[in-house]
């Protein structure tokens, strides 16, 4: 009887410690990429969907695709941040030109831009490192 009680207590303690461990493993100060992607997806649906489409495929000759784009997946995150802040027009992207104009989105916060770009870099077939608030802040400061 006593052995069973101790066994049950051990299991209970194990579950408790394990749960605490999983909560503690989200390190403070280190941006959580999964949470950023989830917030970014919500923002994408509001801010970018109309032109870049649900599948990130854009619209031929009108709006550039974000899925599979070497720029979107690339190392030059500052360039992507600049495009969102300033908008873009008349640029040739991978040999294609687009007749629509991408408006500036500088009213979005640094956090919102970091989340949207982290989402588009990890949506559809894309897989790339996250964009941080500090990176957006640095680019915004330079553009002023
Ligand atoms: C009004 C339509 C429109 C909206 C809204 C829009 N874009 Fe764009 N976007 C474009 C067009 C058009 C281009 C290509 C412009 C060019 O070729 O000069 C583009 C280009 C881009 C590029 C460059 C792609 C590459 O491969 O180099 C990125 C990144 C981008 N958009 C991200 C976004 C994000 C993120 C949002 C939402 C915050 C957004 N866009 C909202 C129309 C739009």
PDB file of N, CA and C in Angstrom, residues 70-80 121 128-129 135:
ATOM      1  N   UNK A  70      13.910  34.321 -53.972  1.00  0.00           N
ATOM      2  CA  UNK A  70      15.267  34.288 -53.405  1.00  0.00           C
ATOM      3  C   UNK A  70      15.484  35.471 -52.465  1.00  0.00           C
ATOM      4  N   UNK A  71      14.897  36.624 -52.795  1.00  0.00           N
ATOM      5  CA  UNK A  71      15.033  37.795 -51.912  1.00  0.00           C
ATOM      6  C   UNK A  71      14.360  37.550 -50.562  1.00  0.00           C
ATOM      7  N   UNK A  72      13.145  37.020 -50.620  1.00  0.00           N
ATOM      8  CA  UNK A  72      12.373  36.823 -49.384  1.00  0.00           C
ATOM      9  C   UNK A  72      13.078  35.825 -48.455  1.00  0.00           C
ATOM     10  N   UNK A  73      13.697  34.786 -49.044  1.00  0.00           N
ATOM     11  CA  UNK A  73      14.361  33.754 -48.244  1.00  0.00           C
ATOM     12  C   UNK A  73      15.817  34.104 -47.946  1.00  0.00           C
ATOM     13  N   UNK A  74      16.294  35.207 -48.550  1.00  0.00           N
ATOM     14  CA  UNK A  74      17.729  35.488 -48.538  1.00  0.00           C
ATOM     15  C   UNK A  74      18.270  36.065 -47.244  1.00  0.00           C
ATOM     16  N   UNK A  75      19.577  36.385 -47.283  1.00  0.00           N
ATOM     17  CA  UNK A  75      20.284  36.876 -46.088  1.00  0.00           C
ATOM     18  C   UNK A  75      20.065  38.366 -45.867  1.00  0.00           C
ATOM     19  N   UNK A  76      19.662  39.081 -46.937  1.00  0.00           N
ATOM     20  CA  UNK A  76      19.559  40.543 -46.818  1.00  0.00           C
ATOM     21  C   UNK A  76      18.217  40.939 -46.215  1.00  0.00           C
ATOM     22  N   UNK A  77      18.134  40.775 -44.891  1.00  0.00           N
ATOM     23  CA  UNK A  77      16.880  41.092 -44.203  1.00  0.00           C
ATOM     24  C   UNK A  77      16.618  42.592 -44.223  1.00  0.00           C
ATOM     25  N   UNK A  78      17.701  43.398 -44.212  1.00  0.00           N
ATOM     26  CA  UNK A  78      17.549  44.859 -44.220  1.00  0.00           C
ATOM     27  C   UNK A  78      16.796  45.314 -45.468  1.00  0.00           C
ATOM     28  N   UNK A  79      17.084  44.649 -46.605  1.00  0.00           N
ATOM     29  CA  UNK A  79      16.403  45.007 -47.845  1.00  0.00           C
ATOM     30  C   UNK A  79      14.895  44.732 -47.734  1.00  0.00           C
ATOM     31  N   UNK A  80      14.538  43.599 -47.141  1.00  0.00           N
ATOM     32  CA  UNK A  80      13.114  43.252 -46.990  1.00  0.00           C
ATOM     33  C   UNK A  80      12.405  44.254 -46.082  1.00  0.00           C
ATOM     34  N   UNK A 121       8.930  34.626 -44.443  1.00  0.00           N
ATOM     35  CA  UNK A 121      10.168  33.856 -44.638  1.00  0.00           C
ATOM     36  C   UNK A 121       9.998  32.385 -44.238  1.00  0.00           C
ATOM     37  N   UNK A 128      13.469  30.291 -43.545  1.00  0.00           N
ATOM     38  CA  UNK A 128      14.606  31.180 -43.321  1.00  0.00           C
ATOM     39  C   UNK A 128      14.574  31.689 -41.885  1.00  0.00           C
ATOM     40  N   UNK A 129      15.667  32.319 -41.483  1.00  0.00           N
ATOM     41  CA  UNK A 129      15.780  32.809 -40.105  1.00  0.00           C
ATOM     42  C   UNK A 129      14.769  33.915 -39.837  1.00  0.00           C
ATOM     43  N   UNK A 135      16.353  44.453 -35.563  1.00  0.00           N
ATOM     44  CA  UNK A 135      16.741  44.630 -36.968  1.00  0.00           C
ATOM     45  C   UNK A 135      15.840  45.661 -37.655  1.00  0.00           C
TER      46      UNK A 135
END
